[in-house]
């Protein structure tokens, strides 16, 4: 009995041989050097007149005025709003529908559910650039473009997928939803499988309709998962620019220029480092505010 | 199970409805990839026939050989393999000790640090890459794979810490306690007991990093301007900018080649990847 006092000790005591700091050092250094210092530096650069071409930088508030006062910013922010809200809603709604169908199929032992999951997830592993290039070929307005030549086969008129400003945004959103849905699907699929089966059995006793079961059991049970998913997908979508640059390049005109792409163009095409830093910080602030806004809706006390 | 007693015509209709709903969804997700495959196997003449020639009558692999040999895609693929692999291994090596500390050591500020890492993960590459570009320039690391790889590693570290923490949480502590009693230090226990037991989690973290690195565009696009160093993502972006109607089939072949490696790794190791994604989801 007295030979095993170790086991009853709380975890803390076993660690008497040094704190967590040596363990945290590599990650700590990485985050300091590649995230914290650059973020502070971006903040500093925003208050200068620095350009990418190495001119000596002086303190200046001009970049703020030039960027925030620019007439392009209004268009860019409106595009970003439309793009993010529509893409996130589309990805989550479609992801939820697929997850519900797959979980139902698995519960009733229907064959083919793994294949469904695999096909949807396959789109997710495709590089964003390849995704943009792929959809550019699908939406090609040449007579042999995939969608338009299919429309012609069934006797419908062609659509100006990429040259019409309104349709171009729809096209970019479609390509984004196509690629991103898998992420929402897999997270919601995992959450659906943790819902207690007896809740549905009780509902069956009460003769609840499928819609009632979805509304009064599934959705409330999924609340946390949906909100966490919304935060992650929204931040990812806000930061997306590879699909857009490859599919439309932000055009026609500025019709699909979102904030991430606008930031990139300002720095690496316009060589305006200070202006780009202002926009990058704006992007960071929008991400943070939106994430905090959604997180506020999370149920309290579920500190997992 | 809930439906066993009433499983009859109603259930069969519901099953049919499930498939009927899945069918258009599958078509939506499968059609773009099939179209890409179709284009890449066509001759230029058949490309101009559009959807009417969805199944090519004279399928050819010439597009692939031409893109690989004449357009340098062999080099781009190899650059991608190198950068993705080294970046993934580096991220896992750096993240593992911290993930272990987060999993096993109870210290003040731990929850705050973990949330901090989650917050860092949400920072757009664009925010940090502007200053990082300048540092790399001053260090003479622009145009190098070494500098690019460092950025791949740093991009992967935050999410990897979380993935590995969850993997280490799943290793029973009792096994480590036995090692402690035998007088092993914490570092030795970590290397000899925990790491081997967490091998599936480590592998899935490497794979997830590999796939994310394979898609990485912004970092190499900014760091590397000479095409001999490009990974495939930058190469197809450039290739598509120069493409014309008469090179559509070549672009399709190049695009498919940038997708296939990730797709194959994914399909073969799907169970591990889905496991890694969902473990993160359940833990929230």
Tab-separated table of C-alpha atoms in Angstrom, chain A residues 6-7 11-12 14-15 17-24 26-27 30-31 33-39 41-42 44-45 50-52 54-55 57 94 97-98 101-102 104-105 107-108 110-131 133-138 142-147 149-150 152-153 174 177-179 181-183 186-187 189-191 194 197 200-201 204 213 228 231-232 235 239 241-242 245-246 259-261 263-264 267-269 273 276-277 280-281 283-284 287 291 304, chain B residues 1-3 7 10-11 14-15 17-19 21-22 25-26 28-33 35-36 39 42 47-52 93-102 104-107 113 116-118 120-138 150-151 153-158 161 173 176-177 180-181 183-187 190 208 211-212 214-218 221-222 232-234 236-237 240 245-246 248 251-252 255 258-259 262-263 266-267 270-271 273-274 277-278 280-284:
chain	number	residue	atom	x	y	z
A	6	UNK	CA	2.757	8.424	-6.643
A	7	UNK	CA	-0.581	7.489	-8.135
A	11	UNK	CA	-0.816	15.861	-12.008
A	12	UNK	CA	0.965	19.029	-10.927
A	14	UNK	CA	4.758	14.929	-11.357
A	15	UNK	CA	6.021	17.908	-13.116
A	17	UNK	CA	11.084	18.730	-12.975
A	18	UNK	CA	10.633	22.135	-14.601
A	19	UNK	CA	7.779	24.204	-15.924
A	20	UNK	CA	6.221	24.281	-19.385
A	21	UNK	CA	8.495	26.993	-20.740
A	22	UNK	CA	11.160	24.950	-22.521
A	23	UNK	CA	8.308	23.047	-24.184
A	24	UNK	CA	6.567	26.183	-25.317
A	26	UNK	CA	9.757	26.726	-30.231
A	27	UNK	CA	6.111	27.643	-30.788
A	30	UNK	CA	7.615	31.055	-34.117
A	31	UNK	CA	4.544	33.039	-33.122
A	33	UNK	CA	8.797	36.159	-35.040
A	34	UNK	CA	6.233	35.297	-37.698
A	35	UNK	CA	3.044	36.762	-36.231
A	36	UNK	CA	3.347	39.209	-33.329
A	37	UNK	CA	6.316	41.261	-34.515
A	38	UNK	CA	5.021	41.432	-38.115
A	39	UNK	CA	1.553	42.503	-36.897
A	41	UNK	CA	5.323	46.176	-37.750
A	42	UNK	CA	2.303	46.337	-40.072
A	44	UNK	CA	3.791	50.825	-37.539
A	45	UNK	CA	4.055	50.811	-41.343
A	50	UNK	CA	6.746	53.430	-46.836
A	51	UNK	CA	6.732	51.916	-50.295
A	52	UNK	CA	7.751	48.402	-51.277
A	54	UNK	CA	12.728	50.535	-50.056
A	55	UNK	CA	12.505	54.297	-49.820
A	57	UNK	CA	9.972	55.796	-44.367
A	94	UNK	CA	-25.329	23.094	-48.310
A	97	UNK	CA	-28.054	19.509	-45.944
A	98	UNK	CA	-25.378	17.025	-47.052
A	101	UNK	CA	-28.585	13.322	-45.667
A	102	UNK	CA	-25.402	11.347	-45.014
A	104	UNK	CA	-29.739	9.710	-42.255
A	105	UNK	CA	-28.304	7.381	-44.887
A	107	UNK	CA	-28.513	5.401	-39.762
A	108	UNK	CA	-30.585	3.416	-42.237
A	110	UNK	CA	-27.955	2.933	-47.086
A	111	UNK	CA	-24.980	2.093	-49.309
A	112	UNK	CA	-22.861	4.800	-50.925
A	113	UNK	CA	-22.615	7.273	-48.052
A	114	UNK	CA	-18.817	7.089	-47.818
A	115	UNK	CA	-18.665	7.780	-51.560
A	116	UNK	CA	-20.812	10.899	-51.096
A	117	UNK	CA	-18.548	12.134	-48.309
A	118	UNK	CA	-15.435	11.451	-50.390
A	119	UNK	CA	-16.690	13.267	-53.480
A	120	UNK	CA	-17.696	16.372	-51.538
A	121	UNK	CA	-14.401	16.381	-49.617
A	122	UNK	CA	-12.387	15.948	-52.812
A	123	UNK	CA	-13.301	19.505	-53.836
A	124	UNK	CA	-11.856	20.733	-50.552
A	125	UNK	CA	-8.327	19.385	-51.146
A	126	UNK	CA	-8.072	21.119	-54.532
A	127	UNK	CA	-5.734	24.129	-54.334
A	128	UNK	CA	-7.584	27.465	-54.402
A	129	UNK	CA	-5.734	28.577	-57.516
A	130	UNK	CA	-6.580	25.362	-59.371
A	131	UNK	CA	-10.174	25.874	-58.252
A	133	UNK	CA	-8.625	28.085	-63.037
A	134	UNK	CA	-11.074	25.163	-63.174
A	135	UNK	CA	-14.145	27.370	-62.801
A	136	UNK	CA	-12.755	29.807	-65.332
A	137	UNK	CA	-12.858	26.964	-67.842
A	138	UNK	CA	-16.366	25.962	-66.739
A	142	UNK	CA	-16.372	30.989	-75.590
A	143	UNK	CA	-18.865	28.910	-77.604
A	144	UNK	CA	-17.195	25.738	-76.282
A	145	UNK	CA	-17.296	26.768	-72.561
A	146	UNK	CA	-18.619	23.968	-70.357
A	147	UNK	CA	-21.736	25.549	-68.897
A	149	UNK	CA	-22.234	24.847	-74.412
A	150	UNK	CA	-24.384	22.637	-72.169
A	152	UNK	CA	-26.954	25.538	-75.846
A	153	UNK	CA	-27.376	21.756	-76.099
A	174	UNK	CA	-20.395	29.465	-56.698
A	177	UNK	CA	-19.131	27.354	-52.182
A	178	UNK	CA	-18.145	24.389	-54.346
A	179	UNK	CA	-14.753	24.211	-52.678
A	181	UNK	CA	-18.791	23.255	-48.450
A	182	UNK	CA	-16.860	20.127	-47.478
A	183	UNK	CA	-15.397	21.833	-44.414
A	186	UNK	CA	-17.544	17.444	-42.088
A	187	UNK	CA	-17.748	19.591	-38.934
A	189	UNK	CA	-21.513	15.752	-39.697
A	190	UNK	CA	-19.343	15.159	-36.616
A	191	UNK	CA	-21.642	17.312	-34.481
A	194	UNK	CA	-23.027	13.356	-31.154
A	197	UNK	CA	-30.528	9.331	-30.270
A	200	UNK	CA	-35.429	11.564	-31.528
A	201	UNK	CA	-37.025	8.467	-30.023
A	204	UNK	CA	-41.199	9.785	-32.384
A	213	UNK	CA	-37.728	17.250	-35.195
A	228	UNK	CA	-18.086	27.808	-34.299
A	231	UNK	CA	-16.652	31.886	-37.233
A	232	UNK	CA	-14.088	29.625	-38.904
A	235	UNK	CA	-12.618	34.241	-41.295
A	239	UNK	CA	-9.025	36.021	-46.166
A	241	UNK	CA	-8.199	35.704	-52.515
A	242	UNK	CA	-6.619	32.879	-54.522
A	245	UNK	CA	-7.513	36.195	-58.448
A	246	UNK	CA	-7.534	33.060	-60.609
A	259	UNK	CA	-10.712	43.342	-49.452
A	260	UNK	CA	-8.041	40.614	-49.365
A	261	UNK	CA	-7.404	40.992	-53.097
A	263	UNK	CA	-4.833	44.631	-50.105
A	264	UNK	CA	-2.674	42.376	-52.224
A	267	UNK	CA	1.082	46.297	-51.948
A	268	UNK	CA	2.397	44.089	-54.694
A	269	UNK	CA	1.040	45.840	-57.783
A	273	UNK	CA	3.394	49.330	-48.424
A	276	UNK	CA	-1.478	47.975	-47.906
A	277	UNK	CA	-0.736	47.876	-44.188
A	280	UNK	CA	-4.379	44.610	-43.896
A	281	UNK	CA	-5.155	46.008	-40.461
A	283	UNK	CA	-9.014	43.201	-42.723
A	284	UNK	CA	-7.721	41.965	-39.364
A	287	UNK	CA	-12.202	39.444	-38.952
A	291	UNK	CA	-15.559	36.541	-34.885
A	304	UNK	CA	-14.960	23.101	-23.354
B	1	UNK	CA	-32.936	1.797	-35.144
B	2	UNK	CA	-35.720	4.158	-34.160
B	3	UNK	CA	-37.638	3.189	-37.230
B	7	UNK	CA	-40.035	0.270	-41.337
B	10	UNK	CA	-42.827	5.022	-45.624
B	11	UNK	CA	-39.209	4.244	-44.828
B	14	UNK	CA	-37.755	8.239	-47.367
B	15	UNK	CA	-34.717	6.246	-48.543
B	17	UNK	CA	-35.960	10.702	-51.216
B	18	UNK	CA	-32.509	10.660	-49.580
B	19	UNK	CA	-30.927	9.416	-52.792
B	21	UNK	CA	-31.746	14.715	-52.850
B	22	UNK	CA	-28.145	13.502	-52.986
B	25	UNK	CA	-25.552	17.448	-54.998
B	26	UNK	CA	-23.214	14.744	-56.302
B	28	UNK	CA	-22.643	19.550	-58.649
B	29	UNK	CA	-19.488	18.298	-56.926
B	30	UNK	CA	-18.418	15.724	-59.489
B	31	UNK	CA	-19.156	17.513	-62.786
B	32	UNK	CA	-16.365	20.136	-62.606
B	33	UNK	CA	-13.691	17.494	-62.032
B	35	UNK	CA	-15.143	18.206	-67.165
B	36	UNK	CA	-11.511	18.932	-66.360
B	39	UNK	CA	-10.810	18.540	-71.501
B	42	UNK	CA	-9.135	15.971	-75.799
B	47	UNK	CA	-12.113	21.083	-77.262
B	48	UNK	CA	-13.954	23.371	-79.670
B	49	UNK	CA	-16.896	20.935	-79.761
B	50	UNK	CA	-17.730	21.849	-76.130
B	51	UNK	CA	-20.179	19.777	-74.107
B	52	UNK	CA	-21.282	17.825	-77.180
B	93	UNK	CA	8.337	19.146	-35.146
B	94	UNK	CA	7.910	22.662	-33.781
B	95	UNK	CA	4.334	22.213	-32.626
B	96	UNK	CA	4.771	18.844	-30.897
B	97	UNK	CA	6.526	19.958	-27.666
B	98	UNK	CA	4.073	22.798	-27.067
B	99	UNK	CA	1.115	20.554	-27.837
B	100	UNK	CA	2.456	18.084	-25.286
B	101	UNK	CA	2.784	20.801	-22.653
B	102	UNK	CA	-0.779	21.967	-23.365
B	104	UNK	CA	-0.121	17.305	-19.954
B	105	UNK	CA	1.191	20.197	-17.889
B	106	UNK	CA	-1.263	22.264	-15.913
B	107	UNK	CA	0.100	25.784	-15.665
B	113	UNK	CA	-2.403	30.766	-24.423
B	116	UNK	CA	-4.260	32.982	-28.272
B	117	UNK	CA	-2.943	30.345	-30.671
B	118	UNK	CA	-6.436	29.900	-32.075
B	120	UNK	CA	-3.264	33.730	-34.337
B	121	UNK	CA	-4.538	31.063	-36.705
B	122	UNK	CA	-7.199	33.489	-37.884
B	123	UNK	CA	-4.714	36.190	-38.871
B	124	UNK	CA	-4.646	36.544	-42.638
B	125	UNK	CA	-1.383	35.764	-44.342
B	126	UNK	CA	-1.652	39.163	-46.026
B	127	UNK	CA	-1.309	41.002	-42.710
B	128	UNK	CA	1.948	39.354	-41.699
B	129	UNK	CA	3.393	38.772	-45.159
B	130	UNK	CA	3.891	42.455	-45.874
B	131	UNK	CA	6.458	42.915	-43.060
B	132	UNK	CA	7.769	39.358	-43.493
B	133	UNK	CA	8.541	40.125	-47.131
B	134	UNK	CA	10.770	42.976	-45.966
B	135	UNK	CA	12.566	40.825	-43.366
B	136	UNK	CA	13.169	38.112	-45.958
B	137	UNK	CA	14.509	40.741	-48.328
B	138	UNK	CA	16.942	42.044	-45.729
B	150	UNK	CA	10.156	28.865	-43.109
B	151	UNK	CA	6.950	30.720	-43.968
B	153	UNK	CA	6.166	26.153	-41.347
B	154	UNK	CA	5.014	29.272	-39.553
B	155	UNK	CA	1.690	29.169	-41.394
B	156	UNK	CA	1.092	25.585	-40.270
B	157	UNK	CA	2.204	25.798	-36.641
B	158	UNK	CA	-0.948	27.225	-34.969
B	161	UNK	CA	-0.540	22.714	-32.074
B	173	UNK	CA	-1.661	9.247	-18.934
B	176	UNK	CA	3.361	7.822	-18.820
B	177	UNK	CA	2.996	7.492	-15.074
B	180	UNK	CA	7.847	8.278	-14.503
B	181	UNK	CA	7.945	5.698	-11.762
B	183	UNK	CA	12.639	7.135	-13.409
B	184	UNK	CA	12.369	8.449	-16.935
B	185	UNK	CA	12.425	12.228	-17.285
B	186	UNK	CA	9.605	14.115	-18.913
B	187	UNK	CA	11.472	14.651	-22.173
B	190	UNK	CA	7.627	12.199	-24.339
B	208	UNK	CA	-3.282	17.869	-43.212
B	211	UNK	CA	-2.561	19.261	-48.232
B	212	UNK	CA	-2.697	22.831	-46.929
B	214	UNK	CA	0.102	21.982	-51.520
B	215	UNK	CA	-2.635	24.623	-51.882
B	216	UNK	CA	-0.410	27.408	-50.607
B	217	UNK	CA	-0.301	30.230	-53.117
B	218	UNK	CA	0.288	33.580	-51.445
B	221	UNK	CA	3.799	33.920	-55.152
B	222	UNK	CA	5.323	36.691	-53.060
B	232	UNK	CA	2.716	24.173	-59.040
B	233	UNK	CA	0.127	26.589	-57.631
B	234	UNK	CA	2.091	29.624	-58.818
B	236	UNK	CA	-0.692	27.201	-63.080
B	237	UNK	CA	-1.641	30.749	-62.155
B	240	UNK	CA	-3.541	30.328	-67.063
B	245	UNK	CA	-8.539	29.292	-76.491
B	246	UNK	CA	-6.229	27.008	-78.436
B	248	UNK	CA	-7.344	25.105	-73.180
B	251	UNK	CA	-4.257	24.245	-69.190
B	252	UNK	CA	-6.713	21.511	-68.239
B	255	UNK	CA	-4.642	22.021	-63.675
B	258	UNK	CA	-1.879	20.201	-59.688
B	259	UNK	CA	-4.978	18.532	-58.239
B	262	UNK	CA	-3.500	16.068	-53.283
B	263	UNK	CA	-6.525	14.082	-54.395
B	266	UNK	CA	-6.589	12.406	-49.699
B	267	UNK	CA	-8.511	9.411	-51.025
B	270	UNK	CA	-9.193	9.755	-46.056
B	271	UNK	CA	-9.928	8.072	-42.743
B	273	UNK	CA	-7.882	13.248	-42.449
B	274	UNK	CA	-11.557	13.025	-41.571
B	277	UNK	CA	-10.871	17.322	-38.869
B	278	UNK	CA	-13.655	15.917	-36.750
B	280	UNK	CA	-11.048	19.267	-33.715
B	281	UNK	CA	-14.742	19.823	-34.276
B	282	UNK	CA	-15.974	17.759	-31.371
B	283	UNK	CA	-13.574	19.411	-28.983
B	284	UNK	CA	-14.648	22.808	-30.302
